[in-house]
Tab-separated table of C-alpha atoms in Angstrom:
chain	number	residue	atom	x	y	z
A	30	MET	CA	0.000	0.000	0.000
A	31	LYS	CA	1.275	3.459	-0.858
A	32	ALA	CA	1.603	5.894	2.032
A	33	PHE	CA	0.590	8.919	-0.070
A	34	ASN	CA	-0.942	9.894	-3.402
A	35	GLN	CA	1.963	10.273	-5.835
A	36	LYS	CA	-0.234	11.914	-8.465
A	37	LEU	CA	-1.395	14.533	-5.974
A	38	ALA	CA	2.222	15.512	-5.360
A	39	MET	CA	2.587	16.225	-9.088
A	40	TRP	CA	-0.672	18.212	-9.168
A	41	MET	CA	0.543	20.531	-6.421
A	42	ASN	CA	3.024	22.026	-8.884
A	43	PRO	CA	1.978	25.659	-9.422
A	44	THR	CA	2.692	25.565	-13.175
A	45	PRO	CA	0.197	23.954	-15.548
A	46	SER	CA	1.132	20.482	-16.705
A	47	LYS	CA	1.792	19.964	-20.407
A	48	GLU	CA	0.756	16.334	-19.918
A	49	ALA	CA	-2.681	16.832	-18.388
A	50	GLY	CA	-4.729	13.669	-18.359
A	51	ILE	CA	-1.927	11.346	-19.427
A	52	ASN	CA	-2.125	8.072	-17.452
A	53	ASN	CA	-5.244	9.289	-15.670
A	54	ILE	CA	-7.914	7.489	-17.665
A	55	GLN	CA	-9.854	5.203	-15.356
A	56	ILE	CA	-11.083	1.896	-16.701
A	57	PRO	CA	-14.107	0.558	-14.811
A	58	GLY	CA	-13.089	-2.296	-12.526
A	59	GLN	CA	-9.399	-1.420	-12.820
A	60	VAL	CA	-9.246	1.776	-10.772
A	61	GLU	CA	-6.483	1.924	-8.185
A	62	HIS	CA	-8.118	2.849	-4.886
A	63	LEU	CA	-5.815	4.935	-2.732
A	64	ILE	CA	-6.287	4.919	1.013
A	65	TRP	CA	-4.338	8.160	1.433
A	66	GLN	CA	-5.907	10.115	-1.447
A	67	THR	CA	-5.338	13.557	0.061
A	68	ARG	CA	-1.691	13.097	1.092
A	69	TYR	CA	0.919	14.452	-1.273
A	70	LYS	CA	3.764	13.107	0.906
A	71	GLU	CA	4.252	10.836	3.882
A	72	PRO	CA	3.805	12.599	7.225
A	73	SER	CA	7.071	13.601	8.876
A	74	SER	CA	7.962	12.369	12.355
A	75	TYR	CA	7.120	15.886	13.618
A	76	GLU	CA	3.618	15.613	12.102
A	77	GLN	CA	3.118	12.141	13.549
A	78	ASP	CA	4.285	13.356	16.971
A	79	MET	CA	1.868	16.277	16.695
A	80	VAL	CA	-1.030	13.885	16.104
A	81	GLN	CA	-0.152	11.905	19.238
A	82	GLN	CA	0.217	15.086	21.286
A	83	LEU	CA	-3.143	16.400	20.026
A	84	ILE	CA	-4.833	13.110	20.928
A	85	GLN	CA	-3.321	13.320	24.399
A	86	ALA	CA	-4.381	16.964	24.791
A	87	PHE	CA	-7.954	16.332	23.640
A	88	SER	CA	-8.220	13.347	25.990
A	89	THR	CA	-7.833	15.777	28.904
A	90	GLY	CA	-11.112	17.420	27.891
A	91	VAL	CA	-9.882	20.648	26.288
A	92	THR	CA	-12.423	22.234	23.970
A	93	GLU	CA	-11.050	25.709	23.280
A	94	LEU	CA	-8.040	26.703	21.185
A	95	ASP	CA	-6.260	28.569	23.980
A	96	GLN	CA	-6.715	25.556	26.275
A	97	LEU	CA	-5.313	23.279	23.571
A	98	VAL	CA	-2.243	25.456	23.073
A	99	ASN	CA	-1.651	25.615	26.838
A	100	GLN	CA	-2.009	21.833	27.089
A	101	LEU	CA	0.508	21.243	24.263
A	102	ASN	CA	2.981	23.526	26.034
A	103	GLN	CA	2.394	21.737	29.369
A	104	GLN	CA	2.989	18.382	27.655
A	105	GLY	CA	6.327	19.714	26.434
A	106	PHE	CA	5.451	19.512	22.737
A	107	ARG	CA	7.174	22.376	20.921
A	108	GLN	CA	7.179	23.796	17.430
A	109	GLU	CA	9.750	22.468	14.972
A	110	SER	CA	11.831	25.541	15.841
A	111	GLY	CA	11.783	24.514	19.520
A	112	GLU	CA	9.615	27.440	20.633
A	113	SER	CA	6.549	27.156	22.829
A	114	TRP	CA	3.187	27.500	21.088
A	115	THR	CA	0.995	30.584	20.911
A	116	VAL	CA	-2.561	30.541	19.584
A	117	GLU	CA	-1.449	32.475	16.496
A	118	GLN	CA	1.503	30.182	15.770
A	119	PHE	CA	-0.610	27.055	16.257
A	120	SER	CA	-3.277	28.403	13.886
A	121	GLU	CA	-0.612	29.213	11.276
A	122	GLU	CA	0.880	25.736	11.638
A	123	MET	CA	-2.513	24.083	11.149
A	124	GLN	CA	-3.032	26.185	8.029
A	125	ARG	CA	0.445	25.287	6.728
A	126	LEU	CA	-0.168	21.594	7.306
A	127	GLY	CA	-3.594	21.810	5.673
A	128	TYR	CA	-5.761	20.834	8.614
């Protein structure tokens, strides 16, 4: 099983493709079903750690963004740069990661 959608990675290129549609014709009954259709790359270890930290934070009952950010900081989970989180930085990171 592929861990990400290789075609999606190519489509994220900001310049129009000169080969649009090539190798994209779907034949009924022969379509490759991708589990990770919306991933253009495999998640990094930082992204995977973030998921675990978010699960842990939400399991404490936080429901508001400022509470979530405080919980992540209390858990010791930092930004990739090593800085503590602020609400603004967390929101920007979620936007960057596409969540």
